[in-house]
């Protein structure tokens, strides 16, 4: 273990609940991520289109009840004697209430537009379900990517802190040699430049790490401090099936974004049928029961019931229906083009992610070997410096190359895992089980990363170590 002094001021934030696993972060994200919550509510709202469409085809029953107060002014009426009293013409004026209550039933017998609306709602529900499945898988990849971004930032900071300490030691040694006349001022200036550059990188690394933690906090809904690191050696699993064409075919059948685009096109196609259905007549069965009571001089008490079949035909509506049909056809063609674009995009992403997994395996192995080689090279350069065959600038360059190799190695692991998850997502086969498999690769306990301003942080030496040289042959 190596220890580094990072500054005099420190602060801490509450650790993420669980604080030691990728799967813990995902479970928090399921509850706290607002993008996923919005997708869930959108799905719940969209599936209500189906019962709403069916409601228009089911019996419609309503009742009406009204109470009315009348003033009846009779000037003349057959059989009614109207005379004069004291020279004034008499008129009949009466105030009386009336009450009516009715019960009405309507049932659609034929309405092509409503029939197609029901069929359209089935497609809309399927689209909503596919969109939600896409949101589920997207939550997995977003959580993993944010988690790996924090780890990558921590690893980069560790590598640059390691390099910074080495450059500081070399600067101190160069200064001592210069003070006693064993080194030129150029060695001091070169060491100082390397140290200053590493210091600037460490400052940038801290900012990157802090930003990555905030991005993960946005998903999990609470501050993030300590998260578990990946194991040193992770299994590098090749894609199965081994052919990119097989993955592309699976994506064409099961990719949720592609399925959502397909059903969106079907919804638009059904909309054409809905508008065309307005050219056709509608037939409805109606029935009613009405009770009317009038309390007056001409009072009455009636009970009326009726049954009728109504045929309605929209013969001309100013060209509105024709325009709506043209509009819906254009929209349908638009969704077809969008579906074709989505199909091509999914195919491209699937093949890219497949190559990302395959090349990622080779990249992790190559970068690991590069770390070992650069570490060996640095050791050889230090020996050469002691015997006079190498210079201080050679050592500085070797240290920089080692730090770069370390960072490339760390980042290549996360790139491979992200490509692995993305490939499964492209094929529509990504699930929590895939995340659980990666979660087994993290350490059992969380390691707090160096904070933004800390007093002291422990940096584990987890990089591959060069093999010891073989003993000389006897």
Short mmCIF file of C-alpha atoms in Angstrom, two decimals:
data_model
loop_
_atom_site.label_atom_id
_atom_site.label_comp_id
_atom_site.label_asym_id
_atom_site.label_seq_id
_atom_site.Cartn_x
_atom_site.Cartn_y
_atom_site.Cartn_z
CA UNK A 1 0.00 0.00 0.00
CA UNK A 2 1.20 3.53 -0.74
CA UNK A 3 0.09 6.63 1.11
CA UNK A 4 -0.10 10.12 -0.34
CA UNK A 5 -0.54 13.48 1.34
CA UNK A 6 -3.38 15.17 -0.56
CA UNK A 7 -3.82 18.42 1.36
CA UNK A 8 -4.69 19.86 4.72
CA UNK A 9 -8.45 20.27 4.39
CA UNK A 10 -10.92 17.39 4.31
CA UNK A 11 -14.66 16.77 4.22
CA UNK A 12 -16.90 13.75 3.88
CA UNK A 13 -20.44 12.98 2.60
CA UNK A 14 -22.81 10.16 3.51
CA UNK A 15 -22.00 6.93 1.73
CA UNK A 16 -24.41 5.38 -0.73
CA UNK A 17 -26.65 2.84 0.98
CA UNK A 18 -25.11 -0.60 0.55
CA UNK A 19 -21.99 1.24 -0.63
CA UNK A 20 -20.28 -1.84 -1.91
CA UNK A 21 -21.85 -3.15 -5.04
CA UNK A 22 -23.11 -2.43 -8.51
CA UNK A 23 -26.30 -4.37 -7.82
CA UNK A 24 -26.99 -2.22 -4.75
CA UNK A 25 -26.74 0.87 -6.91
CA UNK A 26 -29.13 -0.63 -9.44
CA UNK A 27 -31.73 -1.48 -6.81
CA UNK A 28 -31.56 2.10 -5.56
CA UNK A 29 -31.92 3.37 -9.12
CA UNK A 30 -35.07 1.30 -9.62
CA UNK A 31 -36.66 3.23 -6.79
CA UNK A 32 -35.07 6.66 -7.21
CA UNK A 33 -34.25 7.26 -10.88
CA UNK A 34 -36.79 9.76 -12.12
CA UNK A 35 -36.29 8.93 -15.79
CA UNK A 36 -37.30 5.34 -15.06
CA UNK A 37 -40.18 6.44 -12.85
CA UNK A 38 -41.47 8.69 -15.63
CA UNK A 39 -41.28 5.78 -18.10
CA UNK A 40 -43.23 3.59 -15.71
CA UNK A 41 -45.99 6.18 -15.31
CA UNK A 42 -46.06 6.75 -19.05
CA UNK A 43 -46.62 3.03 -19.59
CA UNK A 44 -49.41 2.94 -17.01
CA UNK A 45 -51.10 5.90 -18.70
CA UNK A 46 -50.72 4.48 -22.19
CA UNK A 47 -52.29 1.09 -21.43
CA UNK A 48 -55.50 2.87 -20.46
CA UNK A 49 -56.07 3.50 -24.17
CA UNK A 50 -57.44 -0.03 -24.54
CA UNK A 51 -60.32 0.09 -22.00
CA UNK A 52 -61.14 3.59 -23.20
CA UNK A 53 -61.46 2.37 -26.79
CA UNK A 54 -63.66 -0.55 -25.73
CA UNK A 55 -65.87 1.76 -23.67
CA UNK A 56 -67.22 3.39 -26.84
CA UNK A 57 -68.50 0.00 -28.08
CA UNK A 58 -70.16 -1.03 -24.83
CA UNK A 59 -73.72 0.00 -23.84
CA UNK A 60 -74.09 3.63 -22.86
CA UNK A 61 -76.66 4.13 -20.09
CA UNK A 62 -77.63 7.50 -18.66
CA UNK A 63 -80.46 9.10 -16.80
CA UNK A 64 -81.89 12.62 -16.77
CA UNK A 65 -84.05 14.22 -14.11
CA UNK A 66 -85.41 17.74 -14.22
CA UNK A 67 -87.86 19.86 -12.28
CA UNK A 68 -89.46 22.80 -14.00
CA UNK A 69 -91.73 25.64 -12.80
CA UNK A 70 -94.17 27.04 -15.39
CA UNK A 71 -96.35 30.12 -15.71
CA UNK A 72 -99.30 29.42 -18.02
CA UNK A 73 -101.07 32.45 -19.48
CA UNK A 74 -104.16 31.40 -21.48
CA UNK A 75 -105.54 34.13 -23.69
CA UNK A 76 -108.01 31.91 -25.55
CA UNK A 77 -108.59 28.21 -25.88
CA UNK A 78 -111.23 26.03 -27.51
CA UNK A 79 -114.00 25.09 -25.02
CA UNK A 80 -112.79 27.59 -22.44
CA UNK A 81 -115.12 30.44 -21.52
CA UNK A 82 -113.34 33.76 -21.33
CA UNK A 83 -115.59 36.75 -20.41
CA UNK A 84 -115.56 40.13 -18.78
CA UNK A 85 -115.90 41.18 -15.20
CA UNK A 86 -116.73 44.85 -14.52
CA UNK A 87 -115.90 45.63 -18.10
CA UNK A 88 -112.45 43.93 -17.91
CA UNK A 89 -111.49 40.90 -20.02
CA UNK A 90 -110.64 37.91 -17.85
CA UNK A 91 -107.57 35.77 -18.61
CA UNK A 92 -106.49 32.43 -17.17
CA UNK A 93 -103.06 32.58 -15.48
CA UNK A 94 -101.74 29.51 -13.63
CA UNK A 95 -98.47 28.66 -11.91
CA UNK A 96 -97.58 24.97 -11.65
CA UNK A 97 -94.58 22.63 -11.45
CA UNK A 98 -93.66 19.78 -13.79
CA UNK A 99 -91.25 16.90 -13.26
CA UNK A 100 -89.66 14.52 -15.72
CA UNK A 101 -87.27 11.58 -15.31
CA UNK A 102 -85.85 9.51 -18.16
CA UNK A 103 -83.59 6.53 -18.64
CA UNK A 104 -81.76 6.14 -21.98
CA UNK A 105 -79.76 3.25 -23.39
CA UNK A 106 -77.58 3.33 -26.53
CA UNK A 107 -75.64 0.48 -28.10
CA UNK A 108 -73.38 0.75 -31.13
CA UNK A 109 -74.19 -1.88 -33.74
CA UNK A 110 -71.78 -0.77 -36.44
CA UNK A 111 -69.10 1.91 -36.34
CA UNK A 112 -66.02 1.10 -38.37
CA UNK A 113 -64.00 3.98 -36.88
CA UNK A 114 -64.62 2.76 -33.35
CA UNK A 115 -63.77 -0.82 -34.31
CA UNK A 116 -60.44 0.38 -35.68
CA UNK A 117 -59.87 2.50 -32.58
CA UNK A 118 -59.99 -0.68 -30.49
CA UNK A 119 -57.49 -2.35 -32.80
CA UNK A 120 -55.30 0.75 -32.64
CA UNK A 121 -55.36 0.73 -28.85
CA UNK A 122 -53.95 -2.81 -28.84
CA UNK A 123 -50.98 -1.55 -30.89
CA UNK A 124 -50.60 1.49 -28.63
CA UNK A 125 -50.45 -0.74 -25.55
CA UNK A 126 -47.85 -2.96 -27.23
CA UNK A 127 -45.81 0.14 -28.06
CA UNK A 128 -46.02 1.31 -24.45
CA UNK A 129 -44.88 -2.08 -23.14
CA UNK A 130 -41.93 -2.13 -25.56
CA UNK A 131 -40.95 1.40 -24.57
CA UNK A 132 -41.05 0.41 -20.92
CA UNK A 133 -38.86 -2.64 -21.57
CA UNK A 134 -36.40 -0.32 -23.27
CA UNK A 135 -36.44 1.94 -20.20
CA UNK A 136 -35.78 -1.06 -17.95
CA UNK A 137 -32.74 -2.09 -19.96
CA UNK A 138 -31.58 1.48 -20.31
CA UNK A 139 -31.64 1.84 -16.52
CA UNK A 140 -29.24 -1.10 -16.26
CA UNK A 141 -26.76 0.34 -18.76
CA UNK A 142 -27.04 3.88 -17.39
CA UNK A 143 -26.44 2.71 -13.83
CA UNK A 144 -23.50 0.54 -14.86
CA UNK A 145 -21.97 3.27 -17.02
CA UNK A 146 -22.26 5.82 -14.20
CA UNK A 147 -20.82 3.32 -11.70
CA UNK A 148 -17.92 2.49 -13.99
CA UNK A 149 -17.33 6.19 -14.64
CA UNK A 150 -16.74 6.71 -10.92
CA UNK A 151 -14.38 3.73 -10.79
CA UNK A 152 -12.56 4.93 -13.88
CA UNK A 153 -12.13 8.40 -12.38
CA UNK A 154 -10.83 6.88 -9.14
CA UNK A 155 -8.40 4.64 -11.02
CA UNK A 156 -7.16 7.56 -13.11
CA UNK A 157 -6.63 9.59 -9.95
CA UNK A 158 -4.74 6.73 -8.34
CA UNK A 159 -2.44 6.37 -11.34
CA UNK A 160 -1.76 10.11 -11.52
CA UNK A 161 -1.19 10.32 -7.77
CA UNK A 162 1.31 7.48 -8.10
CA UNK A 163 3.06 9.33 -10.91
CA UNK A 164 2.96 12.61 -8.99
CA UNK A 165 4.69 11.05 -5.98
CA UNK A 166 7.34 9.49 -8.22
CA UNK A 167 7.96 12.81 -9.99
CA UNK A 168 8.24 14.55 -6.62
CA UNK A 169 10.80 12.05 -5.43
CA UNK A 170 12.76 12.45 -8.65
CA UNK A 171 12.59 16.24 -8.34
CA UNK A 172 13.98 16.07 -4.82
CA UNK A 173 16.78 13.77 -5.96
CA UNK A 174 17.63 16.02 -8.92
CA UNK A 175 17.70 19.05 -6.63
CA UNK A 176 20.06 17.30 -4.22
CA UNK A 177 22.37 16.24 -7.05
CA UNK A 178 22.35 19.78 -8.42
CA UNK A 179 23.16 21.21 -4.99
CA UNK A 180 26.30 19.07 -4.77
CA UNK A 181 27.24 19.58 -8.41
CA UNK A 182 26.37 16.08 -9.68
CA UNK A 183 23.55 17.18 -12.00
CA UNK A 184 22.76 20.00 -14.38
CA UNK A 185 20.03 22.56 -13.81
CA UNK A 186 18.22 21.12 -16.83
CA UNK A 187 17.58 17.91 -14.86
CA UNK A 188 15.92 19.94 -12.12
CA UNK A 189 13.84 21.91 -14.61
CA UNK A 190 12.70 18.76 -16.41
CA UNK A 191 11.75 17.07 -13.14
CA UNK A 192 9.93 20.22 -12.00
CA UNK A 193 7.96 20.36 -15.28
CA UNK A 194 6.91 16.73 -14.96
CA UNK A 195 5.87 17.23 -11.35
CA UNK A 196 3.87 20.37 -12.16
CA UNK A 197 2.14 18.60 -15.05
CA UNK A 198 1.22 15.67 -12.81
CA UNK A 199 -0.15 18.09 -10.21
CA UNK A 200 -2.39 19.70 -12.82
CA UNK A 201 -3.60 16.24 -13.89
CA UNK A 202 -4.42 15.33 -10.29
CA UNK A 203 -6.51 18.50 -9.91
CA UNK A 204 -8.41 17.69 -13.12
CA UNK A 205 -8.83 14.08 -11.99
CA UNK A 206 -10.44 15.20 -8.74
CA UNK A 207 -12.96 17.31 -10.63
CA UNK A 208 -13.72 14.45 -13.01
CA UNK A 209 -14.21 12.07 -10.09
CA UNK A 210 -16.52 14.48 -8.29
CA UNK A 211 -18.57 15.01 -11.45
CA UNK A 212 -18.86 11.24 -11.95
CA UNK A 213 -20.10 10.79 -8.39
CA UNK A 214 -22.75 13.46 -8.89
CA UNK A 215 -23.86 11.77 -12.11
CA UNK A 216 -24.29 8.47 -10.23
CA UNK A 217 -26.08 10.29 -7.40
CA UNK A 218 -28.57 11.63 -9.92
CA UNK A 219 -29.53 8.06 -10.76
CA UNK A 220 -29.50 6.48 -7.29
CA UNK A 221 -31.08 9.48 -5.60
CA UNK A 222 -28.55 10.02 -2.82
CA UNK A 223 -24.92 11.10 -2.33
CA UNK A 224 -22.22 8.64 -3.33
CA UNK A 225 -18.89 8.34 -1.57
CA UNK A 226 -17.51 4.81 -1.30
CA UNK A 227 -18.16 2.20 -3.96
CA UNK A 228 -16.53 -1.16 -4.51
CA UNK A 229 -13.72 -1.56 -7.02
CA UNK A 230 -13.52 -4.27 -9.62
CA UNK A 231 -11.29 -7.23 -9.01
CA UNK A 232 -7.87 -7.05 -10.62
CA UNK A 233 -8.52 -9.81 -13.13
CA UNK A 234 -11.99 -10.05 -14.62
CA UNK A 235 -13.15 -12.88 -16.89
CA UNK A 236 -13.11 -11.83 -20.53
CA UNK A 237 -16.09 -13.62 -22.05
CA UNK A 238 -16.42 -13.70 -25.83
CA UNK A 239 -19.86 -13.11 -27.40
CA UNK A 240 -22.04 -16.20 -27.64
CA UNK A 241 -23.18 -16.76 -30.38
CA UNK A 242 -19.84 -15.95 -31.92
CA UNK A 243 -21.10 -14.37 -35.17
CA UNK A 244 -22.13 -10.73 -35.42
CA UNK A 245 -24.88 -11.67 -37.89
CA UNK A 246 -26.57 -13.80 -35.23
CA UNK A 247 -26.61 -10.91 -32.79
CA UNK A 248 -27.94 -8.61 -35.50
CA UNK A 249 -30.74 -11.05 -36.26
CA UNK A 250 -31.65 -11.30 -32.57
CA UNK A 251 -31.70 -7.52 -32.31
CA UNK A 252 -34.01 -7.31 -35.32
CA UNK A 253 -36.46 -9.58 -33.55
CA UNK A 254 -36.25 -8.53 -29.89
CA UNK A 255 -34.77 -5.05 -29.60
CA UNK A 256 -37.38 -3.09 -27.58
CA UNK A 257 -36.68 0.25 -29.28
CA UNK A 258 -37.18 -1.38 -32.67
CA UNK A 259 -40.37 -3.06 -31.48
CA UNK A 260 -41.67 0.25 -30.13
CA UNK A 261 -40.96 1.89 -33.49
CA UNK A 262 -42.79 -0.94 -35.28
CA UNK A 263 -45.87 -0.60 -33.10
CA UNK A 264 -45.80 3.19 -33.52
CA UNK A 265 -46.01 2.58 -37.26
CA UNK A 266 -48.94 0.21 -36.70
CA UNK A 267 -50.73 2.83 -34.62
CA UNK A 268 -50.35 5.30 -37.49
CA UNK A 269 -51.62 2.70 -39.98
CA UNK A 270 -54.73 2.12 -37.88
CA UNK A 271 -55.31 5.86 -37.77
CA UNK A 272 -55.74 5.79 -41.55
CA UNK A 273 -58.47 3.17 -41.16
CA UNK A 274 -60.15 5.24 -38.45
CA UNK A 275 -60.45 8.28 -40.70
CA UNK A 276 -61.54 6.21 -43.67
CA UNK A 277 -64.22 4.70 -41.46
CA UNK A 278 -65.85 8.12 -41.29
CA UNK A 279 -66.96 7.61 -44.91
CA UNK A 280 -69.11 4.70 -43.76
CA UNK A 281 -72.49 4.89 -41.99
CA UNK A 282 -72.90 4.12 -38.31
CA UNK A 283 -75.75 2.13 -36.85
CA UNK A 284 -76.87 2.37 -33.23
CA UNK A 285 -79.67 0.85 -31.18
CA UNK A 286 -81.38 3.28 -28.80
CA UNK A 287 -84.02 2.82 -26.13
CA UNK A 288 -85.58 5.12 -23.59
CA UNK A 289 -88.12 5.31 -20.77
CA UNK A 290 -89.57 8.67 -19.71
CA UNK A 291 -92.01 9.61 -16.91
CA UNK A 292 -93.59 13.12 -17.16
CA UNK A 293 -95.78 14.66 -14.48
CA UNK A 294 -97.47 18.06 -14.90
CA UNK A 295 -99.39 19.46 -11.92
CA UNK A 296 -101.76 22.10 -13.20
CA UNK A 297 -105.20 22.80 -14.64
CA UNK A 298 -104.11 20.96 -17.75
CA UNK A 299 -102.13 18.44 -15.76
CA UNK A 300 -101.00 15.13 -17.10
CA UNK A 301 -99.06 12.05 -16.03
CA UNK A 302 -97.35 10.19 -18.85
CA UNK A 303 -95.08 7.14 -19.16
CA UNK A 304 -93.31 6.80 -22.50
CA UNK A 305 -90.96 4.03 -23.65
CA UNK A 306 -89.33 3.72 -27.06
CA UNK A 307 -86.87 1.62 -29.03
CA UNK A 308 -85.26 2.72 -32.30
CA UNK A 309 -82.41 1.96 -34.66
CA UNK A 310 -80.52 5.01 -35.91
CA UNK A 311 -78.50 5.12 -39.14
CA UNK A 312 -76.11 8.05 -39.45
CA UNK A 313 -74.16 8.74 -42.62
CA UNK A 314 -71.72 11.61 -42.97
CA UNK A 315 -72.28 12.56 -46.61
CA UNK A 316 -70.24 15.76 -46.73
CA UNK A 317 -68.25 17.59 -44.06
CA UNK A 318 -66.55 20.28 -46.05
CA UNK A 319 -63.64 18.05 -47.09
CA UNK A 320 -62.51 17.47 -43.49
CA UNK A 321 -62.54 13.67 -43.67
CA UNK A 322 -60.65 13.62 -46.96
CA UNK A 323 -57.99 15.92 -45.52
CA UNK A 324 -57.67 13.78 -42.39
CA UNK A 325 -57.16 10.66 -44.50
CA UNK A 326 -54.39 12.34 -46.51
CA UNK A 327 -52.77 13.58 -43.31
CA UNK A 328 -52.88 10.16 -41.66
CA UNK A 329 -51.36 8.50 -44.74
CA UNK A 330 -48.47 10.96 -44.68
CA UNK A 331 -47.97 10.32 -40.96
CA UNK A 332 -47.97 6.59 -41.57
CA UNK A 333 -45.29 6.93 -44.23
CA UNK A 334 -43.28 9.05 -41.80
CA UNK A 335 -43.42 6.34 -39.12
CA UNK A 336 -42.41 3.74 -41.70
CA UNK A 337 -39.32 5.79 -42.53
CA UNK A 338 -38.57 6.18 -38.81
CA UNK A 339 -38.91 2.45 -38.33
CA UNK A 340 -36.49 1.73 -41.17
CA UNK A 341 -34.04 4.25 -39.69
CA UNK A 342 -34.37 2.60 -36.28
CA UNK A 343 -33.81 -0.84 -37.81
CA UNK A 344 -30.61 0.32 -39.49
CA UNK A 345 -29.46 2.11 -36.34
CA UNK A 346 -30.06 -0.97 -34.20
CA UNK A 347 -28.17 -3.13 -36.67
CA UNK A 348 -25.26 -0.68 -36.70
CA UNK A 349 -25.17 -0.39 -32.90
CA UNK A 350 -25.32 -4.17 -32.51
CA UNK A 351 -22.40 -4.73 -34.83
CA UNK A 352 -20.43 -1.89 -33.24
CA UNK A 353 -21.00 -3.25 -29.74
CA UNK A 354 -20.13 -6.75 -30.91
CA UNK A 355 -16.82 -5.43 -32.21
CA UNK A 356 -16.45 -3.52 -28.95
CA UNK A 357 -16.65 -6.75 -26.97
CA UNK A 358 -14.28 -8.64 -29.26
CA UNK A 359 -11.74 -5.85 -29.51
CA UNK A 360 -12.25 -5.07 -25.83
CA UNK A 361 -11.02 -8.52 -24.86
CA UNK A 362 -7.87 -8.03 -26.90
CA UNK A 363 -7.54 -4.47 -25.60
CA UNK A 364 -7.66 -5.49 -21.93
CA UNK A 365 -5.01 -8.16 -22.50
CA UNK A 366 -2.79 -5.81 -24.51
CA UNK A 367 -3.09 -2.98 -21.98
CA UNK A 368 -2.31 -5.32 -19.11
CA UNK A 369 0.83 -6.47 -20.89
CA UNK A 370 1.66 -2.83 -21.66
CA UNK A 371 1.58 -2.06 -17.92
CA UNK A 372 3.94 -4.93 -17.19
CA UNK A 373 6.26 -3.90 -20.03
CA UNK A 374 6.33 -0.24 -18.99
CA UNK A 375 6.94 -1.16 -15.38
CA UNK A 376 9.85 -3.36 -16.45
CA UNK A 377 11.10 -0.59 -18.73
CA UNK A 378 11.01 1.91 -15.86
CA UNK A 379 13.00 -0.42 -13.63
CA UNK A 380 15.57 -0.92 -16.39
CA UNK A 381 15.77 2.84 -16.98
CA UNK A 382 16.37 3.46 -13.28
CA UNK A 383 19.21 0.92 -13.36
CA UNK A 384 20.58 2.62 -16.46
CA UNK A 385 20.47 5.98 -14.68
CA UNK A 386 22.50 4.60 -11.80
CA UNK A 387 25.19 3.20 -14.11
CA UNK A 388 25.22 6.27 -16.32
CA UNK A 389 23.69 4.88 -19.52
CA UNK A 390 20.36 6.70 -19.12
CA UNK A 391 19.46 10.28 -18.25
CA UNK A 392 16.94 11.90 -15.94
CA UNK A 393 14.70 12.74 -18.91
CA UNK A 394 14.59 9.05 -19.84
CA UNK A 395 13.30 8.23 -16.36
CA UNK A 396 10.68 10.97 -16.57
CA UNK A 397 9.48 9.66 -19.90
CA UNK A 398 9.30 6.11 -18.57
CA UNK A 399 7.25 7.23 -15.58
CA UNK A 400 4.83 9.09 -17.86
CA UNK A 401 4.48 6.08 -20.12
CA UNK A 402 3.79 3.83 -17.13
CA UNK A 403 1.07 6.15 -15.81
CA UNK A 404 -0.53 6.31 -19.27
CA UNK A 405 -0.44 2.51 -19.56
CA UNK A 406 -2.02 2.09 -16.14
CA UNK A 407 -4.88 4.43 -17.03
CA UNK A 408 -5.42 2.72 -20.38
CA UNK A 409 -5.58 -0.65 -18.66
CA UNK A 410 -8.19 0.50 -16.17
CA UNK A 411 -10.31 2.20 -18.81
CA UNK A 412 -10.15 -0.77 -21.18
CA UNK A 413 -11.81 -2.99 -18.56
CA UNK A 414 -14.75 -0.63 -18.17
CA UNK A 415 -15.04 -0.18 -21.93
CA UNK A 416 -15.25 -3.96 -22.32
CA UNK A 417 -17.95 -4.30 -19.65
CA UNK A 418 -19.96 -1.41 -21.10
CA UNK A 419 -19.78 -2.98 -24.55
CA UNK A 420 -20.85 -6.33 -23.11
CA UNK A 421 -23.96 -4.80 -21.51
CA UNK A 422 -24.70 -2.70 -24.60
CA UNK A 423 -24.57 -5.78 -26.83
CA UNK A 424 -27.06 -7.60 -24.61
CA UNK A 425 -29.25 -4.49 -24.65
CA UNK A 426 -29.12 -4.29 -28.44
CA UNK A 427 -30.37 -7.87 -28.65
CA UNK A 428 -33.13 -7.19 -26.13
CA UNK A 429 -31.71 -9.76 -23.73
CA UNK A 430 -30.28 -7.58 -20.99
CA UNK A 431 -31.57 -8.32 -17.49
CA UNK A 432 -30.68 -7.89 -13.85
CA UNK A 433 -28.96 -11.29 -13.96
CA UNK A 434 -26.31 -9.84 -16.29
CA UNK A 435 -25.68 -7.06 -13.82
CA UNK A 436 -25.49 -9.59 -10.98
CA UNK A 437 -22.74 -11.46 -12.81
CA UNK A 438 -20.67 -8.29 -13.02
CA UNK A 439 -21.50 -7.47 -9.40
CA UNK A 440 -19.68 -10.66 -8.41
CA UNK A 441 -16.51 -9.10 -9.80
CA UNK A 442 -16.48 -6.22 -7.34
CA UNK A 443 -14.65 -6.30 -4.05
CA UNK A 444 -16.54 -7.37 -0.94
CA UNK A 445 -15.92 -4.02 0.77
CA UNK A 446 -16.07 -0.51 -0.54
CA UNK A 447 -12.89 1.53 -0.80
CA UNK A 448 -13.45 5.27 -0.29
CA UNK A 449 -11.87 7.20 -3.12
CA UNK A 450 -9.59 10.16 -2.44
CA UNK A 451 -11.98 13.05 -1.68
CA UNK A 452 -11.89 16.43 -3.38
CA UNK A 453 -9.77 17.85 -0.57
CA UNK A 454 -8.41 15.31 1.84
CA UNK A 455 -5.86 15.07 4.49
CA UNK A 456 -4.57 11.65 3.64
CA UNK A 457 -5.73 8.88 1.33
CA UNK A 458 -4.59 5.31 0.91
CA UNK A 459 -3.91 4.26 -2.67
CA UNK A 460 -3.75 0.48 -3.14
CA UNK A 461 -1.10 -0.83 -5.47
CA UNK A 462 -3.37 -3.04 -7.57
CA UNK A 463 -1.56 -2.91 -10.88
CA UNK A 464 0.07 -5.98 -12.44
CA UNK A 465 3.65 -6.41 -11.30
CA UNK A 466 6.40 -7.35 -13.69
CA UNK A 467 7.68 -10.91 -13.23
CA UNK A 468 10.97 -11.26 -11.46
CA UNK A 469 13.90 -11.91 -13.81
CA UNK A 470 14.95 -15.52 -14.11
CA UNK A 471 18.15 -16.44 -12.27
CA UNK A 472 21.23 -16.74 -14.45
CA UNK A 473 21.99 -20.14 -15.81
CA UNK A 474 24.74 -21.97 -13.94
#
